Amino acid sequence: KQEVTQIPAALSVPEGENLVLNCSFTDSAIYNLQWFRQDPGKGLTSLLLIQSSQREQTSGRLNASLDKSSGRSTLYIAASQPGDSATYLCAVDSAGGGNKLTFGTGTQLKVEL
Amino acid sequence: DGGITQSPKYLFRKEGQNVTLSCEQNLNHDAMYWYRQDPGQGLRLIYYSQIVNDFQKGDIAEGYSVSREKKESFPLTVTSAQKNPTAFYLCASRVQGGGQPQHFGDGTRLSIL
């Protein structure tokens, strides 16, 4: 059974700092890995999706990498801003998962002025 | 504007009562999903449907029921058998097949009166 872990659970950084969020998964047989952002009381917004054949994806100040063999992904946020404050979740679409996602518990990020 | 609409935003349930959460999408997606989110936990899958008139149980289906009579609609009923229904419920959809991103609604927060 696929298990997804995110470390750290919470993170507080000063504005302008570059930061890395981590996601690890136990079964490397995946279709893709997706990073989401969730604001308080809201649904999930998709940030980046990395297919299993890809090593990284970039969107603006965000860069997500995938090392399938080691079961790890990172989300790099450059030049953080207070508006980046949110919970970030990763989710894995497993090859044997029946078209379902397995989610991590998220990293709660606070970017302070 | 394509998207997923969940209603109501807030819902209160009396003991012994069944309540139904609505999820409608105009993205022409075949697959639809219901998740439950509790504080400090990741999303857990309740039910999912890959095609009209067919659905499968997720990891925590007990106390819930669904129907999929139309492609665009996937309502979730929280029955009186669900003894701890207080949570944030999220509906998602995506194009059928592995490797496609999931899109989410804004959620319904259910509480017990």
Tab-separated table of C-alpha atoms in Angstrom:
chain	number	residue	atom	x	y	z
A	1	LYS	CA	0.000	0.000	0.000
A	2	GLN	CA	1.375	3.389	-1.020
A	3	GLU	CA	2.279	5.741	1.823
A	4	VAL	CA	3.212	9.391	1.383
A	5	THR	CA	5.098	11.440	3.964
A	6	GLN	CA	5.778	15.174	4.028
A	7	ILE	CA	8.468	16.826	6.120
A	8	PRO	CA	8.417	19.254	7.818
A	9	ALA	CA	4.816	19.481	9.023
A	10	ALA	CA	5.196	23.232	9.493
A	11	LEU	CA	7.710	25.824	8.378
A	12	SER	CA	8.130	29.541	9.068
A	13	VAL	CA	10.547	31.633	7.011
A	14	PRO	CA	11.271	35.334	6.467
A	15	GLU	CA	10.178	36.936	3.228
A	16	GLY	CA	12.637	36.549	0.364
A	17	GLU	CA	14.099	33.246	1.506
A	18	ASN	CA	14.362	30.278	-0.856
A	19	LEU	CA	12.880	27.103	0.617
A	20	VAL	CA	12.409	23.404	-0.058
A	21	LEU	CA	9.473	21.203	0.868
A	22	ASN	CA	9.938	17.439	0.908
A	23	CYS	CA	7.691	14.556	-0.073
A	24	SER	CA	8.558	10.854	0.086
A	25	PHE	CA	6.611	7.807	-1.066
A	26	THR	CA	7.076	4.093	-0.470
A	27	ASP	CA	6.136	2.528	-3.827
A	28	SER	CA	8.069	3.770	-6.858
A	29	ALA	CA	5.550	2.359	-9.367
A	30	ILE	CA	3.781	5.636	-10.046
A	31	TYR	CA	2.177	7.449	-12.987
A	32	ASN	CA	2.879	10.900	-11.624
A	33	LEU	CA	3.223	13.097	-8.566
A	34	GLN	CA	1.211	16.264	-8.064
A	35	TRP	CA	1.845	19.254	-5.786
A	36	PHE	CA	-1.137	21.233	-4.499
A	37	ARG	CA	-1.657	24.412	-2.521
A	38	GLN	CA	-4.485	24.751	0.000
A	39	ASP	CA	-5.519	28.035	1.603
A	40	PRO	CA	-7.469	27.891	4.901
A	41	GLY	CA	-11.042	26.679	4.393
A	42	LYS	CA	-10.533	26.261	0.656
A	43	GLY	CA	-10.130	23.475	-1.850
A	44	LEU	CA	-6.869	22.375	-3.454
A	45	THR	CA	-5.190	24.250	-6.275
A	46	SER	CA	-2.891	22.224	-8.507
A	47	LEU	CA	0.590	23.745	-8.743
A	48	LEU	CA	2.681	21.229	-10.659
A	49	LEU	CA	2.327	17.701	-11.977
A	50	ILE	CA	5.415	15.614	-12.753
A	51	GLN	CA	4.992	12.527	-14.893
A	52	SER	CA	6.995	9.451	-13.859
A	53	SER	CA	9.272	9.875	-16.899
A	54	GLN	CA	10.161	13.449	-15.962
A	55	ARG	CA	12.783	14.744	-13.538
A	56	GLU	CA	11.368	18.208	-12.892
A	57	GLN	CA	8.720	20.770	-13.711
A	58	THR	CA	8.824	24.531	-13.347
A	59	SER	CA	6.149	27.191	-13.036
A	60	GLY	CA	7.231	30.718	-12.218
A	61	ARG	CA	9.026	30.705	-8.845
A	62	LEU	CA	8.150	27.036	-8.266
A	63	ASN	CA	10.267	24.069	-9.250
A	64	ALA	CA	9.334	20.479	-8.464
A	65	SER	CA	11.729	17.563	-8.852
A	66	LEU	CA	11.116	13.832	-8.850
A	67	ASP	CA	13.493	10.972	-8.053
A	68	LYS	CA	11.291	7.966	-8.581
A	69	SER	CA	13.913	5.356	-7.697
A	70	SER	CA	14.476	6.828	-4.259
A	71	GLY	CA	10.809	7.708	-3.718
A	72	ARG	CA	11.360	11.434	-3.236
A	73	SER	CA	10.083	14.724	-4.575
A	74	THR	CA	10.919	18.281	-3.603
A	75	LEU	CA	9.092	21.545	-4.168
A	76	TYR	CA	11.451	24.513	-4.368
A	77	ILE	CA	10.003	27.984	-3.843
A	78	ALA	CA	12.261	30.853	-4.807
A	79	ALA	CA	12.159	34.307	-3.230
A	80	SER	CA	9.234	33.494	-0.926
A	81	GLN	CA	6.457	36.054	-0.383
A	82	PRO	CA	3.772	36.408	2.325
A	83	GLY	CA	1.212	35.386	-0.321
A	84	ASP	CA	2.902	31.982	-0.497
A	85	SER	CA	1.645	31.226	3.017
A	86	ALA	CA	-0.565	28.140	2.730
A	87	THR	CA	-0.512	24.383	3.202
A	88	TYR	CA	1.284	22.455	0.475
A	89	LEU	CA	0.280	18.866	-0.230
A	90	CYS	CA	1.826	16.269	-2.481
A	91	ALA	CA	-0.129	13.376	-3.944
A	92	VAL	CA	0.987	10.263	-5.784
A	93	ASP	CA	-0.925	8.536	-8.559
A	94	SER	CA	0.197	4.920	-8.185
A	95	ALA	CA	0.288	2.471	-11.073
A	96	GLY	CA	-1.516	-0.119	-8.983
A	97	GLY	CA	-3.732	2.430	-7.317
A	98	GLY	CA	-6.874	2.061	-9.400
A	99	ASN	CA	-6.834	5.629	-10.734
A	100	LYS	CA	-6.693	7.083	-7.203
A	101	LEU	CA	-4.345	9.539	-5.485
A	102	THR	CA	-2.581	9.003	-2.171
A	103	PHE	CA	-1.981	12.243	-0.281
A	104	GLY	CA	0.628	13.331	2.222
A	105	THR	CA	-0.447	15.220	5.341
A	106	GLY	CA	0.967	18.510	4.057
A	107	THR	CA	3.464	21.186	5.065
A	108	GLN	CA	2.000	24.361	6.553
A	109	LEU	CA	4.118	27.277	5.335
A	110	LYS	CA	4.168	30.762	6.830
A	111	VAL	CA	6.198	33.499	5.167
A	112	GLU	CA	6.709	36.434	7.494
A	113	LEU	CA	7.340	40.059	6.636
B	1	ASP	CA	-15.860	29.192	-16.877
B	2	GLY	CA	-15.134	25.498	-16.327
B	3	GLY	CA	-14.862	24.124	-12.849
B	4	ILE	CA	-16.258	22.131	-9.952
B	5	THR	CA	-19.044	23.517	-7.777
B	6	GLN	CA	-19.690	22.153	-4.306
B	7	SER	CA	-22.716	23.139	-2.256
B	8	PRO	CA	-23.502	24.086	0.364
B	9	LYS	CA	-20.323	25.655	1.733
B	10	TYR	CA	-21.424	24.911	5.326
B	11	LEU	CA	-23.799	22.171	6.478
B	12	PHE	CA	-25.091	21.123	9.857
B	13	ARG	CA	-26.402	17.674	10.686
B	14	LYS	CA	-28.682	16.630	13.504
B	15	GLU	CA	-28.210	13.256	15.147
B	16	GLY	CA	-29.888	10.483	13.164
B	17	GLN	CA	-30.204	12.612	10.048
B	18	ASN	CA	-28.901	11.904	6.556
B	19	VAL	CA	-27.453	14.855	4.653
B	20	THR	CA	-26.417	15.175	1.008
B	21	LEU	CA	-23.481	17.164	-0.315
B	22	SER	CA	-23.646	18.315	-3.918
B	23	CYS	CA	-20.813	18.202	-6.465
B	24	GLU	CA	-21.269	19.391	-10.049
B	25	GLN	CA	-18.584	19.733	-12.739
B	26	ASN	CA	-18.684	21.197	-16.242
B	27	LEU	CA	-15.218	20.010	-17.258
B	28	ASN	CA	-16.556	16.979	-19.109
B	29	HIS	CA	-14.465	14.720	-16.865
B	30	ASP	CA	-15.330	11.052	-16.601
B	31	ALA	CA	-13.796	10.411	-13.185
B	32	MET	CA	-15.045	12.011	-9.970
B	33	TYR	CA	-13.910	11.620	-6.355
B	34	TRP	CA	-14.976	12.413	-2.797
B	35	TYR	CA	-12.401	13.032	-0.070
B	36	ARG	CA	-12.618	13.729	3.622
B	37	GLN	CA	-10.099	16.010	5.331
B	38	ASP	CA	-9.632	16.152	9.103
B	39	PRO	CA	-7.351	18.653	10.901
B	40	GLY	CA	-3.697	17.700	10.630
B	41	GLN	CA	-4.431	14.817	8.283
B	42	GLY	CA	-4.159	14.362	4.575
B	43	LEU	CA	-7.115	13.710	2.316
B	44	ARG	CA	-8.730	10.299	2.608
B	45	LEU	CA	-10.737	8.826	-0.256
B	46	ILE	CA	-14.401	8.020	0.462
B	47	TYR	CA	-15.796	6.991	-2.942
B	48	TYR	CA	-14.870	7.416	-6.572
B	49	SER	CA	-16.526	6.940	-9.936
B	50	GLN	CA	-14.818	6.402	-13.270
B	51	ILE	CA	-17.950	6.318	-15.391
B	52	VAL	CA	-21.673	7.042	-15.167
B	53	ASN	CA	-23.686	4.467	-13.201
B	54	ASP	CA	-20.550	2.959	-11.662
B	55	PHE	CA	-18.623	3.773	-8.489
B	56	GLN	CA	-16.162	2.122	-6.092
B	57	LYS	CA	-15.484	2.361	-2.370
B	58	GLY	CA	-12.418	4.196	-1.232
B	59	ASP	CA	-10.543	3.771	2.026
B	60	ILE	CA	-13.261	5.097	4.371
B	61	ALA	CA	-16.615	4.374	2.682
B	62	GLU	CA	-18.498	3.166	5.772
B	63	GLY	CA	-21.375	5.506	6.676
B	64	TYR	CA	-21.411	7.171	3.247
B	65	SER	CA	-23.250	6.566	-0.029
B	66	VAL	CA	-23.012	8.026	-3.532
B	67	SER	CA	-24.740	7.937	-6.901
B	68	ARG	CA	-23.567	8.769	-10.402
B	69	GLU	CA	-26.639	9.111	-12.614
B	70	LYS	CA	-25.172	11.915	-14.708
B	71	LYS	CA	-21.627	12.575	-15.881
B	72	GLU	CA	-21.530	16.043	-14.354
B	73	SER	CA	-22.958	15.163	-10.927
B	74	PHE	CA	-21.635	13.014	-8.049
B	75	PRO	CA	-23.598	13.673	-4.815
B	76	LEU	CA	-22.394	12.292	-1.483
B	77	THR	CA	-24.813	11.303	1.282
B	78	VAL	CA	-23.530	11.220	4.843
B	79	THR	CA	-25.792	8.750	6.607
B	80	SER	CA	-26.683	8.431	10.282
B	81	ALA	CA	-24.347	5.422	10.373
B	82	GLN	CA	-21.377	7.780	10.113
B	83	LYS	CA	-20.796	8.522	13.807
B	84	ASN	CA	-18.074	11.117	13.343
B	85	PRO	CA	-19.101	13.156	10.299
B	86	THR	CA	-17.557	16.484	11.311
B	87	ALA	CA	-14.933	17.212	8.629
B	88	PHE	CA	-14.137	19.145	5.471
B	89	TYR	CA	-15.375	17.324	2.356
B	90	LEU	CA	-13.732	17.836	-1.014
B	91	CYS	CA	-14.914	16.745	-4.443
B	92	ALA	CA	-12.531	16.308	-7.356
B	93	SER	CA	-12.632	15.259	-10.982
B	94	ARG	CA	-10.252	14.458	-13.796
B	95	VAL	CA	-9.953	13.066	-17.283
B	96	GLN	CA	-10.002	9.271	-17.221
B	97	GLY	CA	-6.708	7.403	-17.361
B	98	GLY	CA	-3.461	7.500	-15.437
B	99	GLY	CA	-1.301	10.600	-15.536
B	100	GLN	CA	-4.017	13.246	-15.555
B	101	PRO	CA	-4.252	15.996	-12.894
B	102	GLN	CA	-7.155	16.163	-10.467
B	103	HIS	CA	-9.153	19.367	-10.127
B	104	PHE	CA	-10.890	20.265	-6.865
B	105	GLY	CA	-13.966	22.125	-5.699
B	106	ASP	CA	-13.932	24.576	-2.773
B	107	GLY	CA	-15.258	22.064	-0.265
B	108	THR	CA	-18.156	21.675	2.162
B	109	ARG	CA	-17.653	21.913	5.912
B	110	LEU	CA	-19.981	19.567	7.787
B	111	SER	CA	-20.652	19.933	11.498
B	112	ILE	CA	-22.908	18.208	14.014
B	113	LEU	CA	-25.599	20.238	15.777
